[in-house]
Amino acid sequence: MSANSSKASDTTMYNILFIIGLCHLLNDAIQAVVPAMFPILEKSMGLSFTQLGIIAFSLNMVSSVLQPVVGVVTDKKPMPFALPIGLTLTLCGVLGLAFAPSFGLIVLSVIFIGFGSAVFHPEGSRVAYMAAGRRRGLAQSIYQVGGNTGQALAPLITALILVPLGQKGASWFSLVAALAVLLLIYIANWYNQRLAANLPLLKKKNLTSDKNTGLSKRVKQSLFLILLLIFARSWYISGMTNFYAFFAIEEYSLTIKESQLFLFAFLIAGALGTFFGGPLADRFGKKKVISFSMLSTVPFAILIPFVPSVLAFLFLTITGFILMTSFSVTVVYAQELVPGKIGTMSGLTVGLAFGMGAIGSVGLGYIADLFSLSSMVSSIGFLPLLGLIAFLLPSDQTVQEWNQ
């Protein structure tokens, strides 16, 4: 019995990984609908920029800050069917967003979407971890690339659906949410069966973890460093996705549609980078990929604001690809730093990091208002230099030794 469960845990379940990756794409595409609707809502309901900011803040705070909380709860008691239940809340939020007649109801609808997303991410990451076998980097990449691709679809969602159909066009995404719910019911059944098969092993782990409560000082220091790297990456990406389109319009006299192409190239290249980062980490090591990802981005990130539009487009694509190779890798690194806390580490590295990115974007917007847009875009190019911190991280072998 134990031999069979050991074999199952070593096998990479690609069918589960591709399904959970697809669900991640659908979930994050729905979340991307909210900021994509801002120009529509501003016109149809006469919302101010402050009100739009409140909508964005509500979405990001609920979906991001609640992720570590959900992770802590589900680490203690895994909840397979929380996945379809969470997406059902998202479905309700999407319908509310499409037909809400007032600002207050839009905020409430967005909170439902954010809550569904907060439930999905830690448990989705746990499913990827359970289905990974020995290829944890690849598994996390398949899972995370779905989410990043969903986010990259925001410019296309705006152009193809929301501009012609308006606010009610968001209702089409209830079909997307319904598909995700059906897929997640299948995932939840598999997850439940895997939990039942591994129950004796989980009880044994819980007994040993009760004896060794608390994190060592060296683990806490390493976790602080990895979170600092994630925050730096999130601040840079947040600054570029929120403000670079305005910079490109001002600097190169582009139209709104043309500026969205620059943004789409940056995001879709990031999604590709996310996919390749995991297998590279499985082969060369997580610490090496994290260091390479941050530091190799530096020259391109610094030069982007100062080169002609064609080169800027090329450098944006390269930067998005290289920087995001570390996205899934930092999640796996944190999970291996604190084994047994898969949901908590996923919530910290993905959820809280994106929450900090959202807060960072408010600060970057203030800098742009205080000085200038070009000076803000130029200054964030130096953020990847914080990648030097990666050299202070313990090696993959050291982390494995700590866990023995």
CSV table of C-alpha atoms in Angstrom, one decimal:
chain,number,residue,atom,x,y,z
A,1,MET,CA,0.0,0.0,0.0
A,2,SER,CA,2.8,2.4,1.0
A,3,ALA,CA,4.8,1.3,-2.0
A,4,ASN,CA,1.9,2.2,-4.3
A,5,SER,CA,1.4,5.6,-2.7
A,6,SER,CA,5.1,6.2,-2.9
A,7,LYS,CA,5.1,5.4,-6.7
A,8,ALA,CA,2.0,7.7,-7.2
A,9,SER,CA,3.7,10.6,-5.4
A,10,ASP,CA,6.8,10.2,-7.6
A,11,THR,CA,4.7,10.2,-10.9
A,12,THR,CA,4.1,13.6,-12.6
A,13,MET,CA,0.3,13.8,-13.3
A,14,TYR,CA,0.3,15.8,-16.5
A,15,ASN,CA,-3.4,15.6,-17.0
A,16,ILE,CA,-4.1,17.1,-13.6
A,17,LEU,CA,-1.4,19.8,-14.2
A,18,PHE,CA,-2.8,20.8,-17.5
A,19,ILE,CA,-6.4,21.0,-16.1
A,20,ILE,CA,-5.4,23.1,-13.1
A,21,GLY,CA,-3.3,25.3,-15.4
A,22,LEU,CA,-6.3,25.8,-17.6
A,23,CYS,CA,-8.5,26.7,-14.6
A,24,HIS,CA,-5.8,29.2,-13.5
A,25,LEU,CA,-6.0,30.8,-16.9
A,26,LEU,CA,-9.8,31.0,-16.7
A,27,ASN,CA,-9.7,32.4,-13.1
A,28,ASP,CA,-7.1,35.1,-13.9
A,29,ALA,CA,-8.8,36.0,-17.2
A,30,ILE,CA,-11.9,36.7,-15.2
A,31,GLN,CA,-9.9,38.8,-12.7
A,32,ALA,CA,-8.4,40.7,-15.6
A,33,VAL,CA,-11.9,41.7,-16.7
A,34,VAL,CA,-12.2,44.1,-13.8
A,35,PRO,CA,-9.4,46.6,-14.7
A,36,ALA,CA,-10.2,46.0,-18.4
A,37,MET,CA,-13.7,47.4,-17.7
A,38,PHE,CA,-12.4,50.7,-16.2
A,39,PRO,CA,-12.7,52.7,-19.4
A,40,ILE,CA,-16.3,51.3,-19.9
A,41,LEU,CA,-17.4,52.0,-16.3
A,42,GLU,CA,-15.8,55.5,-16.3
A,43,LYS,CA,-18.0,56.4,-19.3
A,44,SER,CA,-21.2,54.4,-18.6
A,45,MET,CA,-21.5,55.2,-14.9
A,46,GLY,CA,-19.5,58.5,-14.7
A,47,LEU,CA,-17.1,57.0,-12.1
A,48,SER,CA,-14.2,59.2,-10.9
A,49,PHE,CA,-10.6,58.0,-10.9
A,50,THR,CA,-10.8,57.7,-7.1
A,51,GLN,CA,-13.8,55.4,-7.4
A,52,LEU,CA,-11.9,53.3,-10.0
A,53,GLY,CA,-9.0,53.2,-7.6
A,54,ILE,CA,-11.4,51.9,-4.8
A,55,ILE,CA,-12.6,49.1,-7.1
A,56,ALA,CA,-9.0,48.1,-8.0
A,57,PHE,CA,-8.0,48.3,-4.3
A,58,SER,CA,-10.9,46.1,-3.2
A,59,LEU,CA,-10.1,43.5,-5.8
A,60,ASN,CA,-6.4,43.4,-5.0
A,61,MET,CA,-6.7,43.5,-1.3
A,62,VAL,CA,-9.3,40.7,-1.1
A,63,SER,CA,-7.7,38.4,-3.7
A,64,SER,CA,-4.1,39.0,-2.5
A,65,VAL,CA,-4.1,39.5,1.2
A,66,LEU,CA,-6.6,36.7,1.9
A,67,GLN,CA,-4.4,34.2,0.1
A,68,PRO,CA,-2.0,33.6,3.0
A,69,VAL,CA,-5.0,33.3,5.4
A,70,VAL,CA,-6.6,30.7,3.2
A,71,GLY,CA,-3.3,28.9,2.9
A,72,VAL,CA,-2.8,28.7,6.6
A,73,VAL,CA,-6.3,27.3,7.1
A,74,THR,CA,-6.1,24.7,4.3
A,75,ASP,CA,-2.6,23.6,5.4
A,76,LYS,CA,-4.2,22.6,8.7
A,77,LYS,CA,-7.2,21.0,7.0
A,78,PRO,CA,-7.1,20.6,3.2
A,79,MET,CA,-10.4,21.4,1.5
A,80,PRO,CA,-10.6,19.9,-2.0
A,81,PHE,CA,-14.1,21.2,-2.7
A,82,ALA,CA,-13.2,24.8,-1.7
A,83,LEU,CA,-11.9,25.0,-5.3
A,84,PRO,CA,-15.3,24.7,-7.2
A,85,ILE,CA,-17.0,26.7,-4.3
A,86,GLY,CA,-14.5,29.5,-4.7
A,87,LEU,CA,-15.1,29.7,-8.5
A,88,THR,CA,-18.9,29.7,-7.9
A,89,LEU,CA,-18.4,32.9,-5.9
A,90,THR,CA,-16.4,34.3,-8.8
A,91,LEU,CA,-19.3,33.4,-11.2
A,92,CYS,CA,-21.7,35.3,-8.9
A,93,GLY,CA,-19.3,38.3,-8.9
A,94,VAL,CA,-19.0,38.3,-12.7
A,95,LEU,CA,-22.8,38.4,-13.1
A,96,GLY,CA,-23.0,41.1,-10.5
A,97,LEU,CA,-20.4,43.2,-12.3
A,98,ALA,CA,-22.2,42.9,-15.7
A,99,PHE,CA,-25.6,44.1,-14.3
A,100,ALA,CA,-24.7,46.2,-11.3
A,101,PRO,CA,-26.6,49.5,-11.5
A,102,SER,CA,-24.5,51.4,-8.9
A,103,PHE,CA,-20.9,51.9,-7.7
A,104,GLY,CA,-21.6,50.1,-4.3
A,105,LEU,CA,-22.9,46.9,-6.1
A,106,ILE,CA,-19.8,47.0,-8.4
A,107,VAL,CA,-17.5,47.0,-5.4
A,108,LEU,CA,-19.5,44.2,-3.8
A,109,SER,CA,-19.3,42.1,-7.0
A,110,VAL,CA,-15.6,42.7,-7.2
A,111,ILE,CA,-15.2,41.5,-3.6
A,112,PHE,CA,-16.9,38.2,-4.6
A,113,ILE,CA,-14.5,37.8,-7.6
A,114,GLY,CA,-11.5,38.6,-5.3
A,115,PHE,CA,-12.7,36.1,-2.6
A,116,GLY,CA,-13.1,33.4,-5.2
A,117,SER,CA,-9.6,34.1,-6.5
A,118,ALA,CA,-8.1,34.1,-2.9
A,119,VAL,CA,-9.6,30.6,-2.3
A,120,PHE,CA,-8.4,29.3,-5.7
A,121,HIS,CA,-4.7,30.2,-5.7
A,122,PRO,CA,-3.3,28.5,-2.6
A,123,GLU,CA,-5.4,25.3,-3.2
A,124,GLY,CA,-4.5,25.3,-6.9
A,125,SER,CA,-0.9,25.6,-6.0
A,126,ARG,CA,-1.3,22.6,-3.6
A,127,VAL,CA,-2.8,20.6,-6.4
A,128,ALA,CA,0.1,21.4,-8.7
A,129,TYR,CA,2.5,20.4,-5.9
A,130,MET,CA,0.7,17.1,-5.3
A,131,ALA,CA,0.6,16.3,-9.0
A,132,ALA,CA,4.3,17.3,-9.6
A,133,GLY,CA,6.0,14.0,-8.7
A,134,ARG,CA,9.7,14.8,-8.9
A,135,ARG,CA,9.3,17.7,-11.3
A,136,ARG,CA,8.2,20.5,-9.0
A,137,GLY,CA,9.6,23.3,-11.0
A,138,LEU,CA,7.9,22.1,-14.2
A,139,ALA,CA,4.6,21.5,-12.4
A,140,GLN,CA,4.5,24.9,-10.8
A,141,SER,CA,5.4,26.5,-14.2
A,142,ILE,CA,2.5,24.7,-15.9
A,143,TYR,CA,0.2,26.0,-13.2
A,144,GLN,CA,1.5,29.5,-13.1
A,145,VAL,CA,1.8,30.0,-16.8
A,146,GLY,CA,-2.0,29.6,-17.0
A,147,GLY,CA,-2.5,32.5,-14.6
A,148,ASN,CA,0.0,34.7,-16.4
A,149,THR,CA,-1.6,34.0,-19.8
A,150,GLY,CA,-5.0,34.8,-18.3
A,151,GLN,CA,-3.7,38.2,-17.2
A,152,ALA,CA,-2.0,38.8,-20.6
A,153,LEU,CA,-5.5,38.5,-22.2
A,154,ALA,CA,-6.7,41.8,-20.6
A,155,PRO,CA,-5.8,44.0,-23.6
A,156,LEU,CA,-7.6,41.6,-26.0
A,157,ILE,CA,-10.6,41.3,-23.7
A,158,THR,CA,-10.9,45.1,-23.7
A,159,ALA,CA,-10.6,45.4,-27.5
A,160,LEU,CA,-12.7,42.4,-28.6
A,161,ILE,CA,-15.4,42.1,-26.0
A,162,LEU,CA,-15.8,45.1,-23.6
A,163,VAL,CA,-15.5,47.9,-26.2
A,164,PRO,CA,-18.2,46.6,-28.5
A,165,LEU,CA,-20.5,45.1,-25.8
A,166,GLY,CA,-20.0,47.5,-22.9
A,167,GLN,CA,-20.6,46.6,-19.2
A,168,LYS,CA,-23.0,43.8,-20.0
A,169,GLY,CA,-20.3,42.1,-22.1
A,170,ALA,CA,-18.8,40.9,-18.8
A,171,SER,CA,-21.7,38.5,-18.5
A,172,TRP,CA,-20.1,36.3,-21.2
A,173,PHE,CA,-17.4,35.5,-18.6
A,174,SER,CA,-20.0,33.7,-16.5
A,175,LEU,CA,-19.7,30.9,-19.1
A,176,VAL,CA,-15.9,30.9,-18.5
A,177,ALA,CA,-16.5,30.7,-14.7
A,178,ALA,CA,-19.0,27.9,-15.2
A,179,LEU,CA,-16.5,25.9,-17.3
A,180,ALA,CA,-13.9,26.4,-14.5
A,181,VAL,CA,-16.3,25.2,-11.8
A,182,LEU,CA,-17.0,21.9,-13.8
A,183,LEU,CA,-13.3,21.3,-14.3
A,184,LEU,CA,-12.6,22.0,-10.6
A,185,ILE,CA,-15.2,19.5,-9.5
A,186,TYR,CA,-13.1,16.9,-11.4
A,187,ILE,CA,-9.9,18.2,-9.8
A,188,ALA,CA,-11.5,18.2,-6.3
A,189,ASN,CA,-12.5,14.5,-6.7
A,190,TRP,CA,-8.9,13.6,-7.6
A,191,TYR,CA,-7.5,15.8,-4.8
A,192,ASN,CA,-9.9,14.0,-2.3
A,193,GLN,CA,-8.8,10.6,-3.4
A,194,ARG,CA,-5.1,11.5,-3.2
A,195,LEU,CA,-5.7,12.9,0.4
A,196,ALA,CA,-7.4,9.6,1.4
A,197,ALA,CA,-4.5,7.6,0.0
A,198,ASN,CA,-1.9,9.7,1.8
A,199,LEU,CA,-3.8,10.0,5.1
A,200,PRO,CA,-1.4,7.8,7.2
A,201,LEU,CA,1.6,9.7,5.8
A,202,LEU,CA,0.0,13.1,6.6
A,203,LYS,CA,-0.8,12.0,10.2
A,204,LYS,CA,2.8,11.0,10.7
A,205,LYS,CA,4.0,14.3,9.2
A,206,ASN,CA,1.7,16.2,11.5
A,207,LEU,CA,3.0,14.4,14.6
A,208,THR,CA,6.6,15.3,13.7
A,209,SER,CA,5.7,18.9,12.8
A,210,ASP,CA,4.0,19.3,16.2
A,211,LYS,CA,7.3,18.4,17.9
A,212,ASN,CA,9.2,21.0,15.7
A,213,THR,CA,7.0,24.0,15.8
A,214,GLY,CA,8.3,27.3,14.6
A,215,LEU,CA,10.8,28.3,11.9
A,216,SER,CA,14.6,28.5,12.5
A,217,LYS,CA,16.3,31.8,12.3
A,218,ARG,CA,18.1,30.9,9.0
A,219,VAL,CA,14.8,29.8,7.4
A,220,LYS,CA,13.2,33.1,8.4
A,221,GLN,CA,16.1,35.1,7.0
A,222,SER,CA,16.0,33.1,3.7
A,223,LEU,CA,12.2,33.6,3.5
A,224,PHE,CA,12.6,37.4,4.1
A,225,LEU,CA,15.2,37.5,1.2
A,226,ILE,CA,12.9,35.6,-1.2
A,227,LEU,CA,9.9,37.8,-0.4
A,228,LEU,CA,12.1,40.9,-0.9
A,229,LEU,CA,13.0,39.7,-4.4
A,230,ILE,CA,9.4,38.9,-5.2
A,231,PHE,CA,8.3,42.4,-4.0
A,232,ALA,CA,11.0,44.0,-6.3
A,233,ARG,CA,9.8,42.0,-9.3
A,234,SER,CA,6.1,42.7,-8.5
A,235,TRP,CA,6.8,46.5,-8.2
A,236,TYR,CA,8.6,46.5,-11.5
A,237,ILE,CA,5.9,44.5,-13.3
A,238,SER,CA,3.1,46.6,-11.7
A,239,GLY,CA,4.8,49.8,-12.7
A,240,MET,CA,5.2,48.7,-16.3
A,241,THR,CA,1.7,47.2,-16.7
A,242,ASN,CA,-0.1,50.2,-15.1
A,243,PHE,CA,1.9,53.1,-16.5
A,244,TYR,CA,4.1,52.1,-19.5
A,245,ALA,CA,1.2,52.4,-22.0
A,246,PHE,CA,0.9,56.1,-21.0
A,247,PHE,CA,4.6,56.6,-21.4
A,248,ALA,CA,4.6,55.0,-24.8
A,249,ILE,CA,1.7,57.2,-26.0
A,250,GLU,CA,3.5,60.3,-24.7
A,251,GLU,CA,7.1,59.4,-25.8
A,252,TYR,CA,6.4,57.7,-29.2
A,253,SER,CA,3.0,59.3,-30.1
A,254,LEU,CA,1.3,55.9,-30.3
A,255,THR,CA,-2.4,55.3,-30.3
A,256,ILE,CA,-4.1,53.6,-27.4
A,257,LYS,CA,-4.4,50.4,-29.4
A,258,GLU,CA,-0.7,50.5,-30.4
A,259,SER,CA,0.4,51.0,-26.8
A,260,GLN,CA,-1.7,48.0,-25.8
A,261,LEU,CA,0.3,45.9,-28.2
A,262,PHE,CA,3.5,46.9,-26.3
A,263,LEU,CA,1.8,45.8,-23.1
A,264,PHE,CA,0.5,42.6,-24.6
A,265,ALA,CA,4.1,41.7,-25.8
A,266,PHE,CA,5.5,42.3,-22.3
A,267,LEU,CA,2.8,40.1,-20.7
A,268,ILE,CA,2.7,37.2,-23.2
A,269,ALA,CA,6.5,37.0,-23.1
A,270,GLY,CA,6.3,36.9,-19.3
A,271,ALA,CA,3.9,34.0,-19.6
A,272,LEU,CA,6.3,32.1,-21.8
A,273,GLY,CA,9.2,32.9,-19.4
A,274,THR,CA,7.1,31.5,-16.5
A,275,PHE,CA,6.7,28.2,-18.4
A,276,PHE,CA,10.4,27.8,-19.2
A,277,GLY,CA,11.6,28.9,-15.7
A,278,GLY,CA,10.4,25.7,-14.0
A,279,PRO,CA,12.2,23.1,-16.2
A,280,LEU,CA,15.4,25.3,-16.2
A,281,ALA,CA,15.2,25.3,-12.3
A,282,ASP,CA,14.7,21.5,-12.3
A,283,ARG,CA,17.9,21.2,-14.4
A,284,PHE,CA,20.2,24.0,-13.1
A,285,GLY,CA,18.9,24.8,-9.7
A,286,LYS,CA,16.4,27.3,-8.3
A,287,LYS,CA,18.9,29.7,-6.8
A,288,LYS,CA,20.8,30.0,-10.1
A,289,VAL,CA,17.5,30.7,-12.1
A,290,ILE,CA,16.4,33.3,-9.6
A,291,SER,CA,19.7,35.1,-9.7
A,292,PHE,CA,19.9,34.9,-13.5
A,293,SER,CA,16.3,36.1,-13.9
A,294,MET,CA,16.7,39.3,-11.9
A,295,LEU,CA,20.2,40.3,-12.9
A,296,SER,CA,20.0,39.5,-16.7
A,297,THR,CA,17.0,41.8,-16.9
A,298,VAL,CA,18.9,44.9,-15.6
A,299,PRO,CA,20.5,46.3,-18.8
A,300,PHE,CA,17.2,45.9,-20.8
A,301,ALA,CA,15.1,47.4,-18.0
A,302,ILE,CA,17.3,50.4,-17.6
A,303,LEU,CA,17.5,51.1,-21.4
A,304,ILE,CA,13.8,50.7,-22.3
A,305,PRO,CA,12.8,54.4,-21.6
A,306,PHE,CA,15.8,55.7,-23.7
A,307,VAL,CA,15.6,53.7,-27.0
A,308,PRO,CA,13.5,54.1,-30.1
A,309,SER,CA,10.1,52.5,-30.2
A,310,VAL,CA,11.2,49.4,-32.2
A,311,LEU,CA,14.0,48.6,-29.8
A,312,ALA,CA,11.7,49.4,-26.8
A,313,PHE,CA,9.2,46.8,-28.1
A,314,LEU,CA,12.1,44.2,-28.4
A,315,PHE,CA,13.6,45.1,-25.0
A,316,LEU,CA,10.1,44.9,-23.4
A,317,THR,CA,9.6,41.4,-24.8
A,318,ILE,CA,13.1,40.2,-23.6
A,319,THR,CA,12.6,41.8,-20.2
A,320,GLY,CA,9.2,40.2,-19.7
A,321,PHE,CA,10.5,36.7,-20.7
A,322,ILE,CA,13.7,36.8,-18.6
A,323,LEU,CA,12.2,38.4,-15.5
A,324,MET,CA,9.3,36.0,-15.3
A,325,THR,CA,11.5,32.8,-15.5
A,326,SER,CA,11.8,33.2,-11.8
A,327,PHE,CA,8.0,33.4,-11.1
A,328,SER,CA,7.2,29.8,-10.5
A,329,VAL,CA,10.7,29.1,-9.2
A,330,THR,CA,10.4,31.5,-6.2
A,331,VAL,CA,7.1,29.7,-5.3
A,332,VAL,CA,8.7,26.3,-5.2
A,333,TYR,CA,11.8,27.6,-3.4
A,334,ALA,CA,9.6,29.0,-0.6
A,335,GLN,CA,7.6,25.8,-0.4
A,336,GLU,CA,10.8,23.8,0.0
A,337,LEU,CA,12.1,26.3,2.6
A,338,VAL,CA,9.0,25.6,4.7
A,339,PRO,CA,7.8,22.0,3.8
A,340,GLY,CA,4.3,21.1,4.9
A,341,LYS,CA,3.1,24.7,4.5
A,342,ILE,CA,2.3,24.5,0.7
A,343,GLY,CA,-0.8,26.7,0.8
A,344,THR,CA,0.8,29.3,3.2
A,345,MET,CA,3.9,29.7,1.1
A,346,SER,CA,1.9,29.9,-2.1
A,347,GLY,CA,-0.3,32.6,-0.5
A,348,LEU,CA,2.7,34.5,0.7
A,349,THR,CA,4.8,34.3,-2.5
A,350,VAL,CA,1.9,34.9,-5.0
A,351,GLY,CA,-0.9,36.6,-3.1
A,352,LEU,CA,0.9,38.9,-0.8
A,353,ALA,CA,3.4,39.7,-3.4
A,354,PHE,CA,0.7,40.9,-5.9
A,355,GLY,CA,-0.9,42.8,-3.1
A,356,MET,CA,2.4,44.6,-2.4
A,357,GLY,CA,2.6,45.2,-6.2
A,358,ALA,CA,-0.8,46.9,-6.1
A,359,ILE,CA,0.3,49.1,-3.2
A,360,GLY,CA,3.5,49.8,-5.0
A,361,SER,CA,1.6,51.0,-8.1
A,362,VAL,CA,-0.1,53.6,-5.9
A,363,GLY,CA,3.3,54.8,-4.8
A,364,LEU,CA,4.7,54.8,-8.3
A,365,GLY,CA,1.6,56.8,-9.5
A,366,TYR,CA,2.3,59.4,-6.8
A,367,ILE,CA,6.0,59.6,-8.0
A,368,ALA,CA,4.8,60.1,-11.6
A,369,ASP,CA,2.5,62.9,-10.5
A,370,LEU,CA,5.1,64.5,-8.2
A,371,PHE,CA,8.0,64.4,-10.7
A,372,SER,CA,7.1,63.1,-14.2
A,373,LEU,CA,6.0,59.9,-15.9
A,374,SER,CA,9.3,59.5,-17.7
A,375,SER,CA,11.4,59.8,-14.5
A,376,MET,CA,9.2,57.2,-12.8
A,377,VAL,CA,9.5,54.7,-15.7
A,378,SER,CA,13.3,55.4,-15.8
A,379,SER,CA,13.7,54.8,-12.0
A,380,ILE,CA,11.9,51.5,-11.9
A,381,GLY,CA,14.4,50.1,-14.4
A,382,PHE,CA,16.9,49.8,-11.5
A,383,LEU,CA,14.6,47.6,-9.3
A,384,PRO,CA,15.9,44.3,-10.8
A,385,LEU,CA,19.3,45.3,-9.4
A,386,LEU,CA,17.9,44.0,-6.1
A,387,GLY,CA,18.6,40.6,-7.7
A,388,LEU,CA,22.0,40.9,-6.1
A,389,ILE,CA,20.3,39.8,-2.9
A,390,ALA,CA,19.7,36.3,-4.5
A,391,PHE,CA,23.4,35.6,-3.9
A,392,LEU,CA,22.7,35.6,-0.2
A,393,LEU,CA,20.1,32.8,-0.5
A,394,PRO,CA,21.1,29.3,0.6
A,395,SER,CA,21.8,26.9,-2.2
A,396,ASP,CA,19.2,24.2,-3.2
A,397,GLN,CA,21.4,21.5,-1.6
A,398,THR,CA,21.5,23.5,1.7
A,399,VAL,CA,17.7,23.8,1.8
A,400,GLN,CA,17.4,20.1,1.2
A,401,GLU,CA,19.8,19.4,4.1
A,402,TRP,CA,17.8,21.6,6.4
A,403,ASN,CA,14.7,19.5,5.6
A,404,GLN,CA,16.3,16.1,6.4
